[in-house]
Coordinates of C-alpha atoms in Angstrom, one line a residue:
M10 CA 13.9 -12.9 -1.5
A11 CA 10.3 -12.7 0.3
T12 CA 8.6 -11.9 -3.1
N13 CA 5.5 -14.1 -2.4
I14 CA 4.3 -13.4 1.0
G15 CA 1.2 -15.3 2.1
I16 CA -2.1 -13.6 3.8
M17 CA -1.1 -14.9 7.1
D18 CA 2.4 -13.7 7.4
S19 CA 3.5 -11.5 10.1
A20 CA 4.1 -8.4 7.6
Y21 CA 0.4 -8.1 7.3
F22 CA -0.3 -7.4 10.8
V23 CA 2.3 -4.4 10.9
G24 CA 0.9 -1.0 11.7
R25 CA 0.7 1.9 10.0
N26 CA 2.5 3.8 12.5
E27 CA 5.3 1.4 12.4
I28 CA 5.1 1.8 8.4
L29 CA 4.9 5.4 8.3
G30 CA 7.7 5.6 11.0
W31 CA 9.9 3.2 8.5
I32 CA 9.6 5.5 5.5
N33 CA 10.1 8.6 7.5
D34 CA 13.1 7.2 9.0
R35 CA 15.0 5.9 6.1
L36 CA 13.9 8.3 3.3
H37 CA 14.0 11.3 5.8
L38 CA 10.5 12.2 5.0
N39 CA 7.4 13.2 7.3
L40 CA 4.5 11.3 6.2
S41 CA 1.6 11.2 8.4
R42 CA -0.9 9.1 6.5
I43 CA -0.5 6.1 4.4
E44 CA -2.1 7.3 1.0
E45 CA 0.4 10.2 0.8
A46 CA 2.6 7.8 -0.8
A47 CA 0.2 6.6 -3.4
S48 CA 1.8 7.8 -6.1
G49 CA 4.7 5.3 -5.9
A50 CA 7.5 7.5 -5.7
V51 CA 8.1 6.6 -2.0
Q52 CA 8.3 2.6 -3.4
C53 CA 10.4 3.4 -6.0
Q54 CA 13.1 5.0 -3.5
M55 CA 12.9 2.4 -1.0
M56 CA 13.9 -0.1 -4.2
D57 CA 16.8 2.7 -5.0
M58 CA 17.9 2.4 -1.8
T59 CA 17.8 -1.5 -1.2
F60 CA 19.2 -2.2 -4.6
P61 CA 21.4 0.8 -5.5
G62 CA 21.5 1.5 -9.2
V63 CA 18.5 -0.5 -10.2
V64 CA 16.0 2.2 -10.2
P65 CA 16.2 4.9 -12.8
M66 CA 15.5 7.4 -10.4
H67 CA 15.2 10.0 -13.3
K68 CA 12.2 8.7 -14.6
V69 CA 10.5 8.9 -10.8
N70 CA 7.9 12.0 -10.3
F71 CA 8.1 13.1 -6.8
D72 CA 5.5 15.8 -7.9
A73 CA 2.9 13.5 -9.2
K74 CA -0.5 14.3 -8.2
N75 CA -2.9 13.2 -11.2
E76 CA -3.3 9.2 -11.6
Y77 CA -1.8 9.0 -15.2
E78 CA 1.5 10.8 -13.4
M79 CA 1.5 8.2 -10.5
I80 CA 0.5 5.2 -13.3
Q81 CA 4.1 6.1 -15.0
N82 CA 5.8 5.8 -11.4
Y83 CA 4.5 2.5 -11.1
K84 CA 5.5 1.5 -14.5
V85 CA 9.1 2.3 -13.4
M86 CA 8.6 0.2 -10.4
Q87 CA 7.0 -2.8 -12.6
E88 CA 10.3 -2.5 -15.1
V89 CA 12.3 -2.9 -11.7
F90 CA 10.4 -5.7 -10.5
T91 CA 11.0 -7.6 -14.1
K92 CA 14.7 -7.1 -13.6
L93 CA 14.9 -8.5 -9.8
K94 CA 12.4 -11.1 -11.1
I95 CA 9.9 -10.2 -8.6
T96 CA 6.5 -11.6 -9.0
K97 CA 4.8 -9.7 -7.0
P98 CA 2.0 -8.0 -8.7
L99 CA 1.4 -4.6 -8.9
E100 CA -2.1 -3.4 -8.6
V101 CA -1.8 0.0 -9.7
N102 CA -5.7 0.9 -10.2
K103 CA -6.1 0.4 -6.6
L104 CA -2.9 1.8 -5.7
V105 CA -3.5 4.9 -7.5
K106 CA -7.1 5.8 -5.7
G107 CA -5.3 6.4 -2.7
R108 CA -7.5 3.9 -0.5
P109 CA -5.5 3.5 3.0
L110 CA -6.2 -0.2 3.1
D111 CA -4.9 -0.8 -0.3
N112 CA -1.5 1.3 -0.1
L113 CA -1.1 -0.1 3.3
E114 CA -1.0 -3.6 2.3
F115 CA 1.3 -2.9 -0.3
L116 CA 3.6 -0.9 2.1
Q117 CA 3.6 -3.6 4.5
W118 CA 4.8 -6.3 1.7
L119 CA 7.6 -3.8 0.8
K120 CA 8.8 -3.4 4.5
R121 CA 8.8 -7.4 4.8
F122 CA 10.3 -7.6 1.1
C123 CA 13.2 -5.1 2.2
D124 CA 14.0 -6.5 5.4
S125 CA 14.6 -9.5 4.0
I126 CA 17.6 -8.7 2.0
N127 CA 20.8 -8.1 3.8
G128 CA 18.6 -8.5 7.4
G129 CA 16.9 -5.1 6.6
I130 CA 20.8 -3.4 7.1
M131 CA 20.5 -0.7 4.5
N132 CA 23.7 1.4 2.7
E133 CA 24.8 4.0 5.5
N134 CA 26.2 6.0 2.5
Y135 CA 23.0 6.4 1.0
N136 CA 21.7 9.8 0.9
P137 CA 17.9 9.9 0.0
V138 CA 17.5 13.4 0.1
E139 CA 20.5 14.2 -2.5
R140 CA 19.4 10.8 -4.3
R141 CA 15.7 12.4 -4.9
L142 CA 17.3 15.8 -6.1
R143 CA 19.9 14.1 -8.5
G144 CA 17.9 11.5 -9.7
G145 CA 14.5 12.9 -9.6
K146 CA 12.6 15.8 -10.6
E147 CA 14.5 19.2 -10.0
K148 CA 13.0 22.3 -9.4
S149 CA 13.9 25.0 -12.3
V150 CA 14.1 27.9 -9.6
K151 CA 17.9 29.4 -9.5
G152 CA 19.5 28.3 -6.1
S153 CA 16.5 26.1 -5.0
S154 CA 17.6 23.2 -3.0
K155 CA 14.1 22.1 -1.2
V156 CA 12.9 18.8 -1.8
S157 CA 9.3 18.2 -3.2
K158 CA 6.7 18.6 -1.0
S159 CA 4.3 16.6 -2.2
L160 CA 5.2 13.5 -0.2
Q161 CA 5.3 15.5 2.7
T162 CA 1.7 16.9 2.3
N163 CA -1.6 15.5 1.2
N164 CA -2.4 15.9 -2.3
M165 CA -6.1 16.3 -1.4
H166 CA -5.5 19.3 0.6
Q167 CA -3.8 21.4 -2.6
P168 CA -5.7 25.2 -2.5
P169 CA -8.0 25.3 -5.7
P170 CA -6.9 27.2 -8.5
V171 CA -7.8 30.9 -8.7
T172 CA -10.0 32.3 -11.8
T173 CA -10.4 35.7 -12.4
S174 CA -12.5 37.6 -15.2
N175 CA -11.6 40.5 -17.0
K176 CA -13.0 42.7 -14.6
T177 CA -10.6 44.2 -11.7
F178 CA -12.0 44.0 -8.5
G179 CA -12.1 47.3 -6.4
P180 CA -11.3 47.5 -2.6
K181 CA -14.9 47.3 -1.6
Q182 CA -15.6 44.1 -4.0
A183 CA -12.5 42.2 -2.7
K184 CA -13.4 42.8 1.0
S185 CA -17.2 41.7 0.6
H186 CA -16.1 38.7 -1.5
A187 CA -13.3 37.9 1.4
V188 CA -15.8 38.1 4.3
G189 CA -18.4 36.0 2.1
G190 CA -15.9 33.4 1.3
G191 CA -14.9 33.2 4.8
S192 CA -18.2 32.3 6.0
N193 CA -18.2 29.5 3.3
S194 CA -15.0 28.2 4.1
S195 CA -15.9 27.9 7.8
A196 CA -19.1 26.0 6.6
E197 CA -17.1 23.6 4.3
V198 CA -14.6 23.1 7.2
Q199 CA -17.2 22.1 9.4
A200 CA -18.6 19.8 6.8
L201 CA -15.2 18.6 6.1
S202 CA -14.6 17.8 9.9
K203 CA -18.1 16.1 10.5
E204 CA -17.3 13.8 7.5
L205 CA -13.7 13.4 8.5
E206 CA -14.7 11.9 11.9
D207 CA -17.5 9.5 10.1
L208 CA -14.8 8.4 8.0
K209 CA -12.5 7.5 11.0
V210 CA -15.5 5.7 12.6
S211 CA -15.9 3.9 9.5
V212 CA -12.0 2.9 9.1
D213 CA -11.9 1.9 13.0
L214 CA -14.8 -0.5 12.1
L215 CA -13.2 -1.8 9.2
E216 CA -9.6 -2.4 11.1
K217 CA -11.9 -4.2 13.9
E218 CA -13.7 -6.3 11.3
R219 CA -10.5 -7.4 9.6
D220 CA -8.9 -8.2 13.2
F221 CA -11.6 -10.2 14.0
Y222 CA -11.2 -12.6 10.9
F223 CA -7.4 -12.4 10.9
T224 CA -7.7 -14.2 14.4
K225 CA -10.1 -16.7 13.5
L226 CA -7.6 -17.7 10.4
R227 CA -4.9 -17.7 13.0
D228 CA -6.7 -20.1 15.2
V229 CA -7.2 -22.0 12.1
E230 CA -3.7 -22.3 11.0
I231 CA -2.5 -22.9 14.7
L232 CA -5.0 -26.1 14.8
C233 CA -3.7 -27.5 11.4
Q234 CA -0.2 -27.2 12.9
T235 CA -1.0 -29.9 15.7
P236 CA 1.7 -32.3 14.9
E237 CA -1.1 -35.4 15.7
I238 CA -3.1 -33.9 12.6
D239 CA -0.6 -32.3 10.4
D240 CA -0.7 -34.8 7.9
L241 CA -4.5 -35.7 7.7
P242 CA -6.0 -35.1 3.8
I243 CA -8.6 -32.5 5.3
V244 CA -5.4 -30.5 7.0
V245 CA -3.6 -30.2 4.1
A246 CA -6.6 -29.3 2.3
V247 CA -7.5 -26.4 4.5
K248 CA -3.3 -25.5 4.1
K249 CA -3.5 -25.1 0.6
I250 CA -6.5 -22.4 0.9
L251 CA -4.7 -20.6 3.9
Y252 CA -1.3 -20.4 2.0
A253 CA -2.3 -19.7 -1.2
V254 CA -0.3 -16.9 -2.9
D255 CA -2.4 -13.5 -3.5
A256 CA -6.1 -13.9 -4.4
N257 CA -5.8 -17.2 -5.7
E258 CA -9.1 -18.3 -7.4
S259 CA -8.1 -22.1 -7.8
A260 CA -7.1 -22.5 -4.0
L261 CA -10.5 -24.2 -3.3
E262 CA -10.6 -26.4 -6.3
E263 CA -6.7 -27.5 -5.8
A264 CA -7.8 -28.3 -1.9
Q265 CA -10.6 -30.2 -3.2
E266 CA -8.8 -32.1 -5.8
C267 CA -5.9 -32.9 -3.1
L268 CA -8.6 -34.4 -1.0
S269 CA -10.4 -36.2 -3.4
Q270 CA -7.2 -37.7 -4.2
S271 CA -6.1 -38.5 -0.6
L272 CA -10.0 -40.1 0.1
G273 CA -10.3 -41.7 -3.0
L274 CA -13.3 -40.1 -4.1
G275 CA -14.7 -38.1 -6.8
A276 CA -14.6 -34.3 -7.2
E277 CA -18.2 -34.1 -7.0
E278 CA -18.8 -36.5 -4.1
V279 CA -16.2 -34.1 -2.3
E280 CA -18.1 -31.3 -3.3
Q281 CA -21.3 -32.7 -2.0
E282 CA -19.8 -34.0 1.3
A283 CA -18.8 -30.2 1.9
E284 CA -22.3 -28.8 1.0
T285 CA -23.7 -31.4 3.5
Q286 CA -21.5 -30.5 6.4
T287 CA -22.2 -26.7 6.1

Protein backbone atom coordinates (compact mmCIF):
# COMPACT_ATOMS: atom_id res chain seq x y z
CA MET A 1 0.00 0.00 0.00
CA ALA A 2 1.26 3.47 -0.89
CA THR A 3 1.20 4.86 2.63
CA ASN A 4 4.36 6.94 2.20
CA ILE A 5 4.53 9.02 -0.95
CA GLY A 6 7.50 11.27 -1.61
CA ILE A 7 7.11 14.89 -2.67
CA MET A 8 8.18 14.05 -6.24
CA ASP A 9 5.51 11.38 -6.68
CA SER A 10 3.13 11.93 -9.59
CA ALA A 11 0.27 12.03 -7.07
CA TYR A 12 1.14 15.63 -6.23
CA PHE A 13 0.82 16.72 -9.85
CA VAL A 14 -2.89 15.84 -10.01
CA GLY A 15 -4.95 19.02 -10.46
CA ARG A 16 -7.79 20.17 -8.26
CA ASN A 17 -10.39 19.64 -11.01
CA GLU A 18 -9.41 15.97 -11.31
CA ILE A 19 -9.53 15.57 -7.53
CA LEU A 20 -12.98 17.19 -7.34
CA GLY A 21 -14.21 15.03 -10.22
CA TRP A 22 -12.91 11.92 -8.45
CA ILE A 23 -14.72 12.83 -5.20
CA ASN A 24 -17.98 13.84 -6.85
CA ASP A 25 -18.08 10.76 -9.05
CA ARG A 26 -17.30 8.27 -6.29
CA LEU A 27 -19.42 9.78 -3.51
CA HIS A 28 -22.23 11.32 -5.60
CA LEU A 29 -21.50 14.82 -4.34
CA ASN A 30 -21.27 18.19 -6.03
CA LEU A 31 -18.19 19.85 -4.55
CA SER A 32 -16.89 22.85 -6.46
CA ARG A 33 -13.96 23.80 -4.24
CA ILE A 34 -11.26 21.79 -2.49
CA GLU A 35 -11.78 23.52 0.85
CA GLU A 36 -15.35 22.18 1.02
CA ALA A 37 -13.78 18.89 2.06
CA ALA A 38 -11.93 20.43 5.01
CA SER A 39 -14.30 18.87 7.57
CA GLY A 40 -12.76 15.43 7.02
CA ALA A 41 -16.11 13.73 6.35
CA VAL A 42 -15.32 13.20 2.66
CA GLN A 43 -11.99 11.60 3.53
CA CYS A 44 -13.67 9.29 6.04
CA GLN A 45 -16.20 8.10 3.47
CA MET A 46 -13.49 7.54 0.87
CA MET A 47 -11.78 5.23 3.35
CA ASP A 48 -15.17 3.61 4.08
CA MET A 49 -15.60 2.92 0.36
CA THR A 50 -12.05 1.56 0.05
CA PHE A 51 -12.17 -0.53 3.23
CA PRO A 52 -15.84 -1.46 3.86
CA GLY A 53 -16.70 -1.90 7.51
CA VAL A 54 -13.54 -0.31 8.89
CA VAL A 55 -14.85 3.24 9.29
CA PRO A 56 -17.49 3.80 12.02
CA MET A 57 -19.63 6.03 9.83
CA HIS A 58 -22.06 6.76 12.66
CA LYS A 59 -19.29 8.84 14.24
CA VAL A 60 -18.72 10.94 11.11
CA ASN A 61 -20.38 14.34 11.20
CA PHE A 62 -21.25 15.51 7.68
CA ASP A 63 -22.68 18.74 9.11
CA ALA A 64 -19.42 19.75 10.80
CA LYS A 65 -18.87 23.50 10.53
CA ASN A 66 -16.78 24.39 13.56
CA GLU A 67 -13.17 23.31 14.02
CA TYR A 68 -13.90 21.19 17.09
CA GLU A 69 -16.52 19.25 15.08
CA MET A 70 -14.09 18.75 12.21
CA ILE A 71 -11.40 17.56 14.61
CA GLN A 72 -13.74 14.76 15.72
CA ASN A 73 -13.96 13.57 12.12
CA TYR A 74 -10.18 13.51 11.83
CA LYS A 75 -10.02 11.54 15.08
CA VAL A 76 -12.16 8.91 13.36
CA MET A 77 -9.76 9.03 10.42
CA GLN A 78 -6.76 8.62 12.73
CA GLU A 79 -8.37 5.58 14.36
CA VAL A 80 -8.83 4.05 10.92
CA PHE A 81 -5.21 4.80 10.01
CA THR A 82 -4.10 3.12 13.22
CA LYS A 83 -6.21 0.01 12.49
CA LEU A 84 -4.80 -0.25 8.97
CA LYS A 85 -1.25 0.60 10.14
CA ILE A 86 -1.08 3.62 7.85
CA THR A 87 1.80 5.87 8.89
CA LYS A 88 0.72 8.97 6.98
CA PRO A 89 0.64 11.85 9.51
CA LEU A 90 -2.60 13.82 9.75
CA GLU A 91 -1.87 17.54 10.05
CA VAL A 92 -5.30 18.25 11.52
CA ASN A 93 -4.49 21.80 12.66
CA LYS A 94 -3.76 22.76 9.04
CA LEU A 95 -6.58 20.83 7.39
CA VAL A 96 -9.40 22.26 9.54
CA LYS A 97 -8.34 25.80 8.58
CA GLY A 98 -9.69 25.10 5.11
CA ARG A 99 -6.64 26.34 3.22
CA PRO A 100 -6.89 25.02 -0.36
CA LEU A 101 -3.26 23.92 -0.77
CA ASP A 102 -3.13 21.96 2.50
CA ASN A 103 -6.37 20.14 1.72
CA LEU A 104 -5.40 19.58 -1.92
CA GLU A 105 -2.13 17.90 -0.96
CA PHE A 106 -3.89 15.57 1.47
CA LEU A 107 -6.58 14.69 -1.08
CA GLN A 108 -3.88 14.08 -3.69
CA TRP A 109 -2.29 11.62 -1.29
CA LEU A 110 -5.68 10.04 -0.52
CA LYS A 111 -6.46 9.52 -4.21
CA ARG A 112 -3.07 7.93 -4.78
CA PHE A 113 -3.57 5.68 -1.77
CA CYS A 114 -7.12 4.60 -2.71
CA ASP A 115 -6.03 3.96 -6.31
CA SER A 116 -3.30 1.65 -5.00
CA ILE A 117 -5.92 -0.62 -3.37
CA ASN A 118 -7.31 -3.18 -5.83
CA GLY A 119 -6.17 -1.00 -8.70
CA GLY A 120 -8.59 1.73 -7.65
CA ILE A 121 -11.60 -0.49 -8.40
CA MET A 122 -14.32 0.18 -5.84
CA ASN A 123 -17.14 -2.05 -4.70
CA GLU A 124 -19.99 -1.61 -7.20
CA ASN A 125 -22.52 -2.42 -4.48
CA TYR A 126 -21.40 0.54 -2.38
CA ASN A 127 -24.11 3.20 -2.24
CA PRO A 128 -22.49 6.41 -0.93
CA VAL A 129 -25.77 8.29 -0.44
CA GLU A 130 -27.43 5.45 1.47
CA ARG A 131 -24.25 4.92 3.48
CA ARG A 132 -24.25 8.57 4.57
CA LEU A 133 -27.89 8.36 5.59
CA ARG A 134 -27.59 5.09 7.49
CA GLY A 135 -24.16 5.45 8.99
CA GLY A 136 -23.92 9.19 9.30
CA LYS A 137 -25.92 11.78 11.12
CA GLU A 138 -29.52 11.54 9.97
CA LYS A 139 -31.96 14.41 10.01
CA SER A 140 -34.65 14.27 12.64
CA VAL A 141 -37.29 15.78 10.34
CA LYS A 142 -39.99 13.19 9.66
CA GLY A 143 -39.83 11.71 6.19
CA SER A 144 -36.64 13.56 5.27
CA SER A 145 -34.35 11.67 2.91
CA LYS A 146 -32.12 14.54 1.85
CA VAL A 147 -28.38 14.22 2.14
CA SER A 148 -26.66 16.87 4.23
CA LYS A 149 -25.81 19.88 2.09
CA SER A 150 -22.84 20.90 4.18
CA LEU A 151 -20.53 19.07 1.77
CA GLN A 152 -22.17 20.57 -1.29
CA THR A 153 -22.09 24.22 -0.27
CA ASN A 154 -19.39 26.38 1.18
CA ASN A 155 -19.66 26.61 4.95
CA MET A 156 -18.35 30.14 4.81
CA HIS A 157 -21.38 31.30 2.84
CA GLN A 158 -24.00 30.45 5.41
CA PRO A 159 -26.36 33.40 6.05
CA PRO A 160 -25.65 35.24 9.31
CA PRO A 161 -28.02 34.56 12.20
CA VAL A 162 -30.89 36.97 12.52
CA THR A 163 -31.13 38.67 15.90
CA THR A 164 -34.24 40.52 17.05
CA SER A 165 -34.93 42.72 19.99
CA ASN A 166 -38.11 42.81 22.02
CA LYS A 167 -39.50 45.52 19.75
CA THR A 168 -41.49 44.43 16.72
CA PHE A 169 -40.85 46.15 13.44
CA GLY A 170 -43.78 47.82 11.72
CA PRO A 171 -44.29 47.70 7.95
CA LYS A 172 -42.50 51.04 7.36
CA GLN A 173 -39.60 50.12 9.59
CA ALA A 174 -39.18 46.75 7.91
CA LYS A 175 -39.25 48.32 4.47
CA SER A 176 -36.66 50.96 5.27
CA HIS A 177 -34.50 48.32 6.94
CA ALA A 178 -34.66 46.16 3.82
CA VAL A 179 -33.68 49.06 1.56
CA GLY A 180 -30.76 50.00 3.75
CA GLY A 181 -29.71 46.39 4.06
CA GLY A 182 -29.85 45.97 0.29
CA SER A 183 -27.49 48.90 -0.18
CA ASN A 184 -25.08 47.56 2.41
CA SER A 185 -25.30 44.08 0.90
CA SER A 186 -24.44 45.44 -2.54
CA ALA A 187 -21.35 47.17 -1.18
CA GLU A 188 -20.33 44.03 0.71
CA VAL A 189 -20.77 41.89 -2.41
CA GLN A 190 -18.56 44.25 -4.40
CA ALA A 191 -15.91 44.25 -1.68
CA LEU A 192 -15.99 40.46 -1.41
CA SER A 193 -15.82 40.10 -5.19
CA LYS A 194 -12.74 42.33 -5.27
CA GLU A 195 -11.18 40.32 -2.44
CA LEU A 196 -11.97 37.08 -4.26
CA GLU A 197 -10.29 38.34 -7.44
CA ASP A 198 -7.19 39.32 -5.45
CA LEU A 199 -7.11 35.89 -3.81
CA LYS A 200 -7.39 34.17 -7.18
CA VAL A 201 -4.44 36.18 -8.47
CA SER A 202 -2.43 35.25 -5.37
CA VAL A 203 -3.30 31.57 -5.76
CA ASP A 204 -2.33 31.63 -9.44
CA LEU A 205 1.03 33.18 -8.57
CA LEU A 206 1.63 30.62 -5.82
CA GLU A 207 0.76 27.76 -8.15
CA LYS A 208 3.14 29.08 -10.81
CA GLU A 209 5.90 29.41 -8.23
CA ARG A 210 5.20 25.89 -6.95
CA ASP A 211 5.26 24.45 -10.48
CA PHE A 212 8.50 26.32 -11.18
CA TYR A 213 10.29 24.71 -8.24
CA PHE A 214 8.70 21.33 -8.86
CA THR A 215 10.09 21.44 -12.40
CA LYS A 216 13.57 22.21 -11.08
CA LEU A 217 13.34 19.33 -8.60
CA ARG A 218 12.16 17.02 -11.37
CA ASP A 219 15.13 18.04 -13.53
CA VAL A 220 17.49 17.25 -10.65
CA GLU A 221 15.79 13.88 -10.16
CA ILE A 222 16.14 12.98 -13.86
CA LEU A 223 19.80 13.99 -13.77
CA CYS A 224 20.40 11.80 -10.70
CA GLN A 225 18.84 8.84 -12.49
CA THR A 226 21.50 8.90 -15.22
CA PRO A 227 23.05 5.38 -15.13
CA GLU A 228 26.63 6.65 -15.44
CA ILE A 229 26.44 8.71 -12.25
CA ASP A 230 23.71 6.85 -10.38
CA ASP A 231 26.12 5.37 -7.80
CA LEU A 232 28.26 8.45 -7.19
CA PRO A 233 28.30 9.47 -3.49
CA ILE A 234 27.04 12.99 -4.20
CA VAL A 235 24.13 11.60 -6.27
CA VAL A 236 23.21 9.14 -3.52
CA ALA A 237 23.24 12.00 -0.99
CA VAL A 238 21.03 14.18 -3.20
CA LYS A 239 18.55 11.31 -3.60
CA LYS A 240 18.29 10.96 0.17
CA ILE A 241 17.06 14.56 0.30
CA LEU A 242 14.79 14.24 -2.75
CA TYR A 243 13.06 11.09 -1.55
CA ALA A 244 12.79 11.96 2.13
CA VAL A 245 9.27 11.09 3.32
CA ASP A 246 7.22 14.08 4.48
CA ALA A 247 9.09 16.91 6.24
CA ASN A 248 12.14 15.03 7.44
CA GLU A 249 14.37 17.63 9.07
CA SER A 250 17.25 15.18 9.40
CA ALA A 251 17.39 14.41 5.66
CA LEU A 252 20.24 16.87 5.09
CA GLU A 253 22.22 15.49 8.04
CA GLU A 254 21.74 11.93 6.77
CA ALA A 255 22.87 12.98 3.29
CA GLN A 256 25.97 14.69 4.67
CA GLU A 257 26.79 11.68 6.83
CA CYS A 258 26.36 9.35 3.84
CA LEU A 259 28.62 11.55 1.74
CA SER A 260 31.27 11.80 4.44
CA GLN A 261 31.37 8.02 4.87
CA SER A 262 31.69 7.48 1.12
CA LEU A 263 34.46 10.05 0.72
CA GLY A 264 36.18 9.28 4.01
CA LEU A 265 35.66 12.85 5.27
CA GLY A 266 34.46 14.14 8.57
CA ALA A 267 31.01 15.70 8.83
CA GLU A 268 32.56 19.15 9.47
CA GLU A 269 34.74 18.88 6.36
CA VAL A 270 31.72 17.96 4.22
CA GLU A 271 29.75 20.89 5.60
CA GLN A 272 32.67 23.27 5.01
CA GLU A 273 33.05 21.96 1.48
CA ALA A 274 29.35 22.52 0.82
CA GLU A 275 29.55 26.08 2.15
CA THR A 276 32.59 26.75 -0.07
CA GLN A 277 30.76 25.59 -3.17
CA THR A 278 27.73 27.78 -2.38
